[in-house]
Amino acid sequence: MKVNFFVTCLCDTVKANVAKRTVALLEQLGCEVIFPEAQSCCGQPSINSGYVESSKPAMKSFIRAFECNDYPIVTPAGSCAAMVKAYPEYLRNEPEWASRAQAVADRLFELTQFVVRELGVVQLGAKLVGTAVYHPSCSLIRKLGVRDEPLSLLAEVEGLTLLPIDNQETCCGFGGTFSVKMGEISGEMVKEKVRHMSEVTPDYLIGADISCLMNIGGRLHREGKAIKVMHIAEVLASR
Amino acid sequence: MSMKTSHATFKERIDIQMQDDYMRQSVANAQERMFTNRAKAAEALGNWEQWREMGKEIRQHVLENLDYYLEQLSDKVVENGGNVFFASTAEEARGYIEGVLKEKKAKKIVKSKSMVTEEIDLNKAIIGLGCEVIETDLGEYILQVDDCDPPSHIVVPALHKNRTQIRDIFKEKVGYQGTNDPEEMTRFVRQHIRHDFLEADIGITGCNFAVAETGTVSLVTNEGNARLATSLPKTHIAVMGMERLVPTFEELDIVVSLLCRSAVGLPLTGYVTALTGPRESDQCDGPEEFHLVIVDNGRSAILGSEFKDILRCIRCAACVNTCPAYRHIGGQSYGSIYSGPVGAVLSPLLGGYEDFKELPYACSLCQSCNDVCPVKIPLSDLLLKHRRVMAESKLTPLGERAAAGFFNFVNARPALWGKTVKAGAKVANATIKDGKMPFNVGPLKDWTDSRDLPQPDGESFRSWFKNRQQTKGDQQKNEAGDHHD
C-alpha cells in the first residue's frame, strides 16, 4: 500500500526523529511512503489567530500538494490533522475548493488512527520497559475522536505500564499561538500538568501530538525532571 | 454594576488574579467538584447526548421563531393581568423600572439573583433614585456587602472567596460574630435580611425561562429567596433577556433538567418556581402587580449574526467549570460580569471589542467547553470567529498582522517554504543549547518564561528524506547495473 506522509512543520524543522520513526513504522507495516515535497504548514498559527482570509492561498497550496495522487495521507500529529479537516468549512464559499478540500480531508489520517482503524494492527513488536504517562491531546480526543487507538497500541508494548494522573484529559496549555500570546495562562496550565505528572513519577511521557510534547517537555526540562518525553511513533519503534 | 467590571487592562487583571492563591485554590476545588458532579448527574440521567440534542433543538427552535413566542408570551402575561415592557436598550429597561419604582414610591427593593439586571446596571439606577436595594441570593449578598465586588462566576458569583474571607467580610461590614461555618453564616444572613423581605415595596428577579404558552416566569434557585422576593412585596418586576423562553411546560421540563444537572450536578435545585401573573382575587398571596421587562440590549443583532448560537445559552456555567484558562485566572480577570468561555463569547458581542478584545484569545482551543455544553453551543468555534472578525477588521496589533502576512506569503509558496524549513532547522540546531537560545525576546520570551525550548533533532526531515530516496535510487541503479554486468 502506498501512503503519503504529511510531516507537519514542527517535525520537519525540529523533531525530524519523530518523522523518521513514523516513516519506519509505516514501512514496517508494508507501506511505501511518499513525501509530496510541495507540502507546507497546515496554517494553524495564522488560521487560529483569525487570519483566515489571508491563509486561504496556503490552504489551497496544501490541497494541491496532496492531490498528486489518491493514496491515504498519514501524519503524526492530531492538531495538524484536525486543522486540515476544517479546511472545507473555511472554504465553503468556494464550492470547488471546498470539495477538493473535503477529498483531501477524507484521505487524511492521524498516525494511530491509520494504524489501528485502517490497517487493523495493534501489535508492532515494540518493547519499552518502564512506567509512562500518556497525554491524550485535545486534538486527538475532542477534535478527531481518537481516544482508544493510541491506548490499544501502547497496551501491546512489552514492558510498558501506563499510569493515570489527575485531570488527565485537561489541556496541557499549548494551544498554538496561545502559548506565547497568553504566555502567563499557558505557563500556569503546563505547570499544573507537570505537577500532576510528577505525582506518579513516571519514566516516560508519551503523546501523539508533538506540540503538546514540546510544551510539557519544555516545562519538565525547566524543572529538571528526569522524565523522558517520547512521541508514540518513537515508542512503537523501540525494541 | 454594568457589563464591564474593571478599568485595568487584561494583563494587569490576570497578573493580580494569578497571584491570589486563595482564589486559585477556591476555583480549582469548585471546578473539580462541579465538574465531577455534573458528569455523575449526566451519567445517572442516561442518554445524555440525546438530552443535549433535545436541549439544542428546543433552544434553536425558539430562536428561529422568537418573534412568535415573544408575542405569545406578551399577550399571555397581559391576559394574566401583568404588564410587559420591551426594552431595546439597557437605558430603556432602567427607565421603565425607575418609572415603576417612582409610581410605587418605593423605598426598599429586594432582589434575587439575576445576571441581566447586572448587565443593565440596575442597582446603580435604583440607588440613584434614593432607594435601598438588597441582594438576597447569598453569593450576591456577600459581593454586595463587600463594596460591590464583581462576580467571578455566572452561577456562583462569590466563588473566588473562601469561607474565612466571607466570615471576615461579614464581621467587618454587617457585625457578624460567629465562626466560618457555612451553615452558621447562612443562618445569620437569613435572619439579617428577613426584615428586608417584610419591608420591601418591590421584589425584582431575573427569569431563567419564560413559558410562552402560559405567560409564566420560572426561577431556578437553591435558597428560596426568590420565593420570598416574589410573594411578600406588593409588586414584582421580572427582568429577562429576550431569548430566555420556551414554548410550553413540556420544554421547560427538559431545559430545567439540563440546567440543574449542568450547573450544580443535581437532578433538581432546592426550588423551581413558576409564577404566572399577579395574585388573583381568590388567592391569598403573591404580588398585587406584576411587570415583565424583556431586554434586547444587543441580542437582536446577535440573532442576525454568525454568533447566533450563543443565544441558546441557558447560563448553567458548565463551560466555565471545565475551562482550564478560567481555572487559573478566575472570573474577575475577564473584566465582565460574564466570565469563562460563555463570557469570552458574549462580552465582546454585548459590550464591544474595545473593552473585551483579549477575551477570545484567553483560550487554548481545547474544546472541553463544547463537549459539556448542554445545548451544544460550539463555544470554541465562536471564539475563533471573534478572532477572525478582529483580524479582518484590523483590530489586532500591527506586528501580528505583519507576521501573519509574512507567514502566509511563505506558506503559500512550496519552494520558498521548503527552503525556509531547511534553513530553520539549521538555525534551530545552531542556536538552541540546553533549551535556551542566545537571544530571548518577543514570543520567544513569552515561551521561555515558563518552559525551555525543544532540543532539535538535526537536519530537516525533508532534507533527510530526499537524501534517503537518492541513496535508495542509487543503490537500485547500482544493483540493476551489477545485474547487467
mmCIF file of N, CA, C and O in Angstrom, chain B residues 397-465:
data_model
loop_
_atom_site.group_PDB
_atom_site.id
_atom_site.type_symbol
_atom_site.label_atom_id
_atom_site.label_comp_id
_atom_site.label_asym_id
_atom_site.label_seq_id
_atom_site.Cartn_x
_atom_site.Cartn_y
_atom_site.Cartn_z
ATOM 1 N N PRO B 397 -2.920 43.715 16.691
ATOM 2 C CA PRO B 397 -1.700 44.546 16.624
ATOM 3 C C PRO B 397 -1.034 44.476 15.244
ATOM 4 O O PRO B 397 -1.045 43.427 14.595
ATOM 5 N N LEU B 398 -0.477 45.583 14.843
ATOM 6 C CA LEU B 398 0.147 45.687 13.520
ATOM 7 C C LEU B 398 1.240 44.633 13.334
ATOM 8 O O LEU B 398 1.329 43.991 12.287
ATOM 9 N N GLY B 399 2.066 44.438 14.365
ATOM 10 C CA GLY B 399 3.162 43.474 14.272
ATOM 11 C C GLY B 399 2.648 42.072 14.009
ATOM 12 O O GLY B 399 3.207 41.323 13.205
ATOM 13 N N GLU B 400 1.544 41.734 14.674
ATOM 14 C CA GLU B 400 0.957 40.411 14.491
ATOM 15 C C GLU B 400 0.417 40.263 13.074
ATOM 16 O O GLU B 400 0.606 39.228 12.426
ATOM 17 N N ARG B 401 -0.219 41.315 12.577
ATOM 18 C CA ARG B 401 -0.767 41.262 11.212
ATOM 19 C C ARG B 401 0.355 41.087 10.196
ATOM 20 O O ARG B 401 0.247 40.328 9.240
ATOM 21 N N ALA B 402 1.453 41.797 10.438
ATOM 22 C CA ALA B 402 2.593 41.704 9.522
ATOM 23 C C ALA B 402 3.179 40.297 9.560
ATOM 24 O O ALA B 402 3.495 39.707 8.519
ATOM 25 N N ALA B 403 3.306 39.739 10.768
ATOM 26 C CA ALA B 403 3.873 38.395 10.917
ATOM 27 C C ALA B 403 2.984 37.371 10.215
ATOM 28 O O ALA B 403 3.470 36.490 9.497
ATOM 29 N N ALA B 404 1.669 37.507 10.390
ATOM 30 C CA ALA B 404 0.743 36.573 9.750
ATOM 31 C C ALA B 404 0.836 36.704 8.233
ATOM 32 O O ALA B 404 0.837 35.708 7.504
ATOM 33 N N GLY B 405 0.942 37.934 7.759
ATOM 34 C CA GLY B 405 1.051 38.175 6.321
ATOM 35 C C GLY B 405 2.302 37.532 5.746
ATOM 36 O O GLY B 405 2.263 36.861 4.708
ATOM 37 N N PHE B 406 3.417 37.697 6.449
ATOM 38 C CA PHE B 406 4.692 37.128 6.005
ATOM 39 C C PHE B 406 4.616 35.588 6.004
ATOM 40 O O PHE B 406 4.983 34.930 5.034
ATOM 41 N N PHE B 407 4.099 35.052 7.103
ATOM 42 C CA PHE B 407 3.960 33.592 7.224
ATOM 43 C C PHE B 407 3.115 33.040 6.077
ATOM 44 O O PHE B 407 3.484 32.058 5.423
ATOM 45 N N ASN B 408 1.974 33.685 5.822
ATOM 46 C CA ASN B 408 1.080 33.191 4.770
ATOM 47 C C ASN B 408 1.696 33.319 3.381
ATOM 48 O O ASN B 408 1.453 32.482 2.516
ATOM 49 N N PHE B 409 2.509 34.354 3.196
ATOM 50 C CA PHE B 409 3.189 34.535 1.902
ATOM 51 C C PHE B 409 4.132 33.353 1.647
ATOM 52 O O PHE B 409 4.107 32.728 0.598
ATOM 53 N N VAL B 410 4.935 33.037 2.656
ATOM 54 C CA VAL B 410 5.905 31.950 2.510
ATOM 55 C C VAL B 410 5.188 30.596 2.415
ATOM 56 O O VAL B 410 5.509 29.763 1.563
ATOM 57 N N ASN B 411 4.180 30.435 3.271
ATOM 58 C CA ASN B 411 3.500 29.139 3.366
ATOM 59 C C ASN B 411 2.719 28.783 2.093
ATOM 60 O O ASN B 411 2.454 27.622 1.836
ATOM 61 N N ALA B 412 2.358 29.799 1.316
ATOM 62 C CA ALA B 412 1.601 29.527 0.097
ATOM 63 C C ALA B 412 2.525 29.238 -1.089
ATOM 64 O O ALA B 412 2.053 29.003 -2.198
ATOM 65 N N ARG B 413 3.863 29.293 -0.849
ATOM 66 C CA ARG B 413 4.841 29.072 -1.934
ATOM 67 C C ARG B 413 5.730 27.890 -1.596
ATOM 68 O O ARG B 413 6.722 28.028 -0.870
ATOM 69 N N PRO B 414 5.358 26.708 -2.105
ATOM 70 C CA PRO B 414 6.031 25.467 -1.692
ATOM 71 C C PRO B 414 7.563 25.518 -1.755
ATOM 72 O O PRO B 414 8.230 25.077 -0.808
ATOM 73 N N ALA B 415 8.117 26.080 -2.829
ATOM 74 C CA ALA B 415 9.577 26.072 -2.952
ATOM 75 C C ALA B 415 10.209 26.932 -1.857
ATOM 76 O O ALA B 415 11.188 26.542 -1.209
ATOM 77 N N LEU B 416 9.595 28.095 -1.657
ATOM 78 C CA LEU B 416 10.102 29.021 -0.638
ATOM 79 C C LEU B 416 9.943 28.407 0.756
ATOM 80 O O LEU B 416 10.822 28.499 1.612
ATOM 81 N N TRP B 417 8.803 27.743 0.960
ATOM 82 C CA TRP B 417 8.546 27.093 2.260
ATOM 83 C C TRP B 417 9.617 26.021 2.536
ATOM 84 O O TRP B 417 10.173 25.951 3.643
ATOM 85 N N GLY B 418 9.907 25.219 1.507
ATOM 86 C CA GLY B 418 10.908 24.156 1.650
ATOM 87 C C GLY B 418 12.261 24.719 2.071
ATOM 88 O O GLY B 418 12.911 24.201 2.984
ATOM 89 N N LYS B 419 12.655 25.814 1.415
ATOM 90 C CA LYS B 419 13.946 26.438 1.752
ATOM 91 C C LYS B 419 13.931 26.973 3.183
ATOM 92 O O LYS B 419 14.901 26.859 3.920
ATOM 93 N N THR B 420 12.794 27.575 3.545
ATOM 94 C CA THR B 420 12.670 28.159 4.889
ATOM 95 C C THR B 420 12.783 27.076 5.963
ATOM 96 O O THR B 420 13.442 27.276 6.991
ATOM 97 N N VAL B 421 12.149 25.939 5.715
ATOM 98 C CA VAL B 421 12.199 24.845 6.686
ATOM 99 C C VAL B 421 13.642 24.352 6.859
ATOM 100 O O VAL B 421 14.130 24.174 7.982
ATOM 101 N N LYS B 422 14.330 24.170 5.732
ATOM 102 C CA LYS B 422 15.711 23.677 5.812
ATOM 103 C C LYS B 422 16.599 24.670 6.565
ATOM 104 O O LYS B 422 17.394 24.290 7.423
ATOM 105 N N ALA B 423 16.408 25.954 6.248
ATOM 106 C CA ALA B 423 17.195 26.989 6.936
ATOM 107 C C ALA B 423 16.817 27.046 8.409
ATOM 108 O O ALA B 423 17.687 27.147 9.289
ATOM 109 N N GLY B 424 15.510 26.927 8.674
ATOM 110 C CA GLY B 424 15.016 26.972 10.054
ATOM 111 C C GLY B 424 15.626 25.867 10.895
ATOM 112 O O GLY B 424 16.025 26.083 12.044
ATOM 113 N N ALA B 425 15.701 24.668 10.313
ATOM 114 C CA ALA B 425 16.287 23.539 11.041
ATOM 115 C C ALA B 425 17.747 23.826 11.371
ATOM 116 O O ALA B 425 18.221 23.543 12.478
ATOM 117 N N LYS B 426 18.465 24.432 10.410
ATOM 118 C CA LYS B 426 19.890 24.742 10.644
ATOM 119 C C LYS B 426 20.047 25.769 11.763
ATOM 120 O O LYS B 426 20.876 25.614 12.655
ATOM 121 N N VAL B 427 19.213 26.815 11.702
ATOM 122 C CA VAL B 427 19.294 27.866 12.719
ATOM 123 C C VAL B 427 18.968 27.282 14.101
ATOM 124 O O VAL B 427 19.670 27.530 15.084
ATOM 125 N N ALA B 428 17.888 26.471 14.165
ATOM 126 C CA ALA B 428 17.491 25.885 15.449
ATOM 127 C C ALA B 428 18.627 25.034 16.016
ATOM 128 O O ALA B 428 18.964 25.120 17.199
ATOM 129 N N ASN B 429 19.245 24.236 15.157
ATOM 130 C CA ASN B 429 20.330 23.373 15.622
ATOM 131 C C ASN B 429 21.556 24.152 16.077
ATOM 132 O O ASN B 429 22.241 23.756 17.010
ATOM 133 N N ALA B 430 21.781 25.279 15.393
ATOM 134 C CA ALA B 430 22.972 26.059 15.731
ATOM 135 C C ALA B 430 22.764 26.908 16.979
ATOM 136 O O ALA B 430 23.720 27.241 17.673
ATOM 137 N N THR B 431 21.510 27.272 17.264
ATOM 138 C CA THR B 431 21.309 28.251 18.341
ATOM 139 C C THR B 431 20.703 27.689 19.627
ATOM 140 O O THR B 431 20.945 28.239 20.701
ATOM 141 N N ILE B 432 19.903 26.625 19.537
ATOM 142 C CA ILE B 432 19.273 26.129 20.771
ATOM 143 C C ILE B 432 20.256 25.223 21.515
ATOM 144 O O ILE B 432 20.690 24.196 21.009
ATOM 145 N N LYS B 433 20.640 25.677 22.703
ATOM 146 C CA LYS B 433 21.558 24.888 23.528
ATOM 147 C C LYS B 433 20.918 24.697 24.902
ATOM 148 O O LYS B 433 20.591 25.687 25.565
ATOM 149 N N ASP B 434 20.737 23.466 25.288
ATOM 150 C CA ASP B 434 20.150 23.155 26.588
ATOM 151 C C ASP B 434 18.827 23.904 26.828
ATOM 152 O O ASP B 434 18.613 24.488 27.885
ATOM 153 N N GLY B 435 17.995 23.912 25.811
ATOM 154 C CA GLY B 435 16.671 24.513 25.950
ATOM 155 C C GLY B 435 16.629 26.029 25.879
ATOM 156 O O GLY B 435 15.585 26.627 26.113
ATOM 157 N N LYS B 436 17.774 26.645 25.565
ATOM 158 C CA LYS B 436 17.792 28.116 25.523
ATOM 159 C C LYS B 436 18.380 28.599 24.194
ATOM 160 O O LYS B 436 19.183 27.914 23.573
ATOM 161 N N MET B 437 17.997 29.811 23.833
ATOM 162 C CA MET B 437 18.599 30.468 22.668
ATOM 163 C C MET B 437 19.424 31.638 23.190
ATOM 164 O O MET B 437 19.155 32.160 24.263
ATOM 165 N N PRO B 438 20.428 32.098 22.413
ATOM 166 C CA PRO B 438 21.266 33.199 22.906
ATOM 167 C C PRO B 438 20.490 34.515 23.014
ATOM 168 O O PRO B 438 20.885 35.417 23.741
ATOM 169 N N PHE B 439 19.405 34.638 22.264
ATOM 170 C CA PHE B 439 18.575 35.840 22.389
ATOM 171 C C PHE B 439 17.220 35.400 22.933
ATOM 172 O O PHE B 439 16.821 34.256 22.742
ATOM 173 N N ASN B 440 16.548 36.316 23.609
ATOM 174 C CA ASN B 440 15.301 35.936 24.273
ATOM 175 C C ASN B 440 14.334 37.115 24.281
ATOM 176 O O ASN B 440 14.200 37.812 25.283
ATOM 177 N N VAL B 441 13.706 37.336 23.121
ATOM 178 C CA VAL B 441 12.784 38.474 23.010
ATOM 179 C C VAL B 441 11.459 38.040 22.385
ATOM 180 O O VAL B 441 11.362 36.968 21.792
ATOM 181 N N GLY B 442 10.461 38.895 22.524
ATOM 182 C CA GLY B 442 9.153 38.668 21.880
ATOM 183 C C GLY B 442 8.539 37.346 22.268
ATOM 184 O O GLY B 442 8.585 36.946 23.437
ATOM 185 N N PRO B 443 7.969 36.636 21.270
ATOM 186 C CA PRO B 443 7.295 35.373 21.548
ATOM 187 C C PRO B 443 8.217 34.339 22.204
ATOM 188 O O PRO B 443 7.775 33.526 23.012
ATOM 189 N N LEU B 444 9.510 34.427 21.868
ATOM 190 C CA LEU B 444 10.483 33.507 22.443
ATOM 191 C C LEU B 444 10.525 33.658 23.964
ATOM 192 O O LEU B 444 10.556 32.689 24.718
ATOM 193 N N LYS B 445 10.477 34.910 24.393
ATOM 194 C CA LYS B 445 10.495 35.182 25.833
ATOM 195 C C LYS B 445 9.184 34.715 26.474
ATOM 196 O O LYS B 445 9.198 34.130 27.559
ATOM 197 N N ASP B 446 8.076 34.965 25.775
ATOM 198 C CA ASP B 446 6.780 34.526 26.313
ATOM 199 C C ASP B 446 6.775 33.007 26.528
ATOM 200 O O ASP B 446 6.187 32.502 27.466
ATOM 201 N N TRP B 447 7.458 32.294 25.625
ATOM 202 C CA TRP B 447 7.549 30.835 25.754
ATOM 203 C C TRP B 447 8.490 30.461 26.904
ATOM 204 O O TRP B 447 8.149 29.671 27.782
ATOM 205 N N THR B 448 9.667 31.064 26.889
ATOM 206 C CA THR B 448 10.695 30.631 27.850
ATOM 207 C C THR B 448 10.465 31.158 29.267
ATOM 208 O O THR B 448 11.170 30.762 30.184
ATOM 209 N N ASP B 449 9.480 32.037 29.444
ATOM 210 C CA ASP B 449 9.154 32.446 30.810
ATOM 211 C C ASP B 449 8.751 31.236 31.651
ATOM 212 O O ASP B 449 8.986 31.203 32.853
ATOM 213 N N SER B 450 8.113 30.261 31.018
ATOM 214 C CA SER B 450 7.644 29.097 31.783
ATOM 215 C C SER B 450 8.282 27.786 31.378
ATOM 216 O O SER B 450 8.115 26.792 32.053
ATOM 217 N N ARG B 451 8.933 27.750 30.202
ATOM 218 C CA ARG B 451 9.456 26.444 29.775
ATOM 219 C C ARG B 451 10.653 26.616 28.844
ATOM 220 O O ARG B 451 10.854 27.687 28.274
ATOM 221 N N ASP B 452 11.401 25.522 28.669
ATOM 222 C CA ASP B 452 12.560 25.547 27.787
ATOM 223 C C ASP B 452 12.154 25.201 26.365
ATOM 224 O O ASP B 452 11.049 24.737 26.110
ATOM 225 N N LEU B 453 13.103 25.421 25.458
ATOM 226 C CA LEU B 453 12.863 25.108 24.047
ATOM 227 C C LEU B 453 13.219 23.643 23.798
ATOM 228 O O LEU B 453 13.997 23.050 24.538
ATOM 229 N N PRO B 454 12.657 23.066 22.745
ATOM 230 C CA PRO B 454 12.963 21.651 22.459
ATOM 231 C C PRO B 454 14.383 21.484 21.929
ATOM 232 O O PRO B 454 14.935 22.400 21.318
ATOM 233 N N GLN B 455 14.961 20.322 22.181
ATOM 234 C CA GLN B 455 16.278 20.017 21.618
ATOM 235 C C GLN B 455 16.080 19.586 20.158
ATOM 236 O O GLN B 455 15.418 18.583 19.903
ATOM 237 N N PRO B 456 16.626 20.346 19.176
ATOM 238 C CA PRO B 456 16.401 19.979 17.773
ATOM 239 C C PRO B 456 17.078 18.658 17.412
ATOM 240 O O PRO B 456 18.097 18.285 18.002
ATOM 241 N N ASP B 457 16.499 17.980 16.410
ATOM 242 C CA ASP B 457 16.972 16.653 16.006
ATOM 243 C C ASP B 457 17.921 16.671 14.812
ATOM 244 O O ASP B 457 18.059 15.672 14.124
ATOM 245 N N GLY B 458 18.541 17.795 14.504
ATOM 246 C CA GLY B 458 19.460 17.818 13.354
ATOM 247 C C GLY B 458 18.783 18.352 12.107
ATOM 248 O O GLY B 458 17.857 19.154 12.203
ATOM 249 N N GLU B 459 19.234 17.868 10.933
ATOM 250 C CA GLU B 459 18.720 18.418 9.663
ATOM 251 C C GLU B 459 17.209 18.207 9.555
ATOM 252 O O GLU B 459 16.636 17.357 10.235
ATOM 253 N N SER B 460 16.602 18.986 8.657
ATOM 254 C CA SER B 460 15.156 18.891 8.478
ATOM 255 C C SER B 460 14.785 17.507 7.951
ATOM 256 O O SER B 460 15.595 16.837 7.308
ATOM 257 N N PHE B 461 13.560 17.111 8.216
ATOM 258 C CA PHE B 461 13.111 15.803 7.733
ATOM 259 C C PHE B 461 13.179 15.749 6.217
ATOM 260 O O PHE B 461 13.619 14.764 5.624
ATOM 261 N N ARG B 462 12.765 16.859 5.569
ATOM 262 C CA ARG B 462 12.709 16.805 4.103
ATOM 263 C C ARG B 462 14.090 16.641 3.478
ATOM 264 O O ARG B 462 14.225 15.977 2.452
ATOM 265 N N SER B 463 15.130 17.217 4.118
ATOM 266 C CA SER B 463 16.493 17.016 3.591
ATOM 267 C C SER B 463 16.873 15.546 3.741
ATOM 268 O O SER B 463 17.395 14.916 2.822
ATOM 269 N N TRP B 464 16.592 15.002 4.919
ATOM 270 C CA TRP B 464 16.919 13.605 5.210
ATOM 271 C C TRP B 464 16.222 12.659 4.237
ATOM 272 O O TRP B 464 16.824 11.751 3.675
ATOM 273 N N PHE B 465 14.928 12.929 4.026
ATOM 274 C CA PHE B 465 14.139 12.031 3.190
ATOM 275 C C PHE B 465 14.644 12.053 1.748
ATOM 276 O O PHE B 465 14.743 11.023 1.083
#
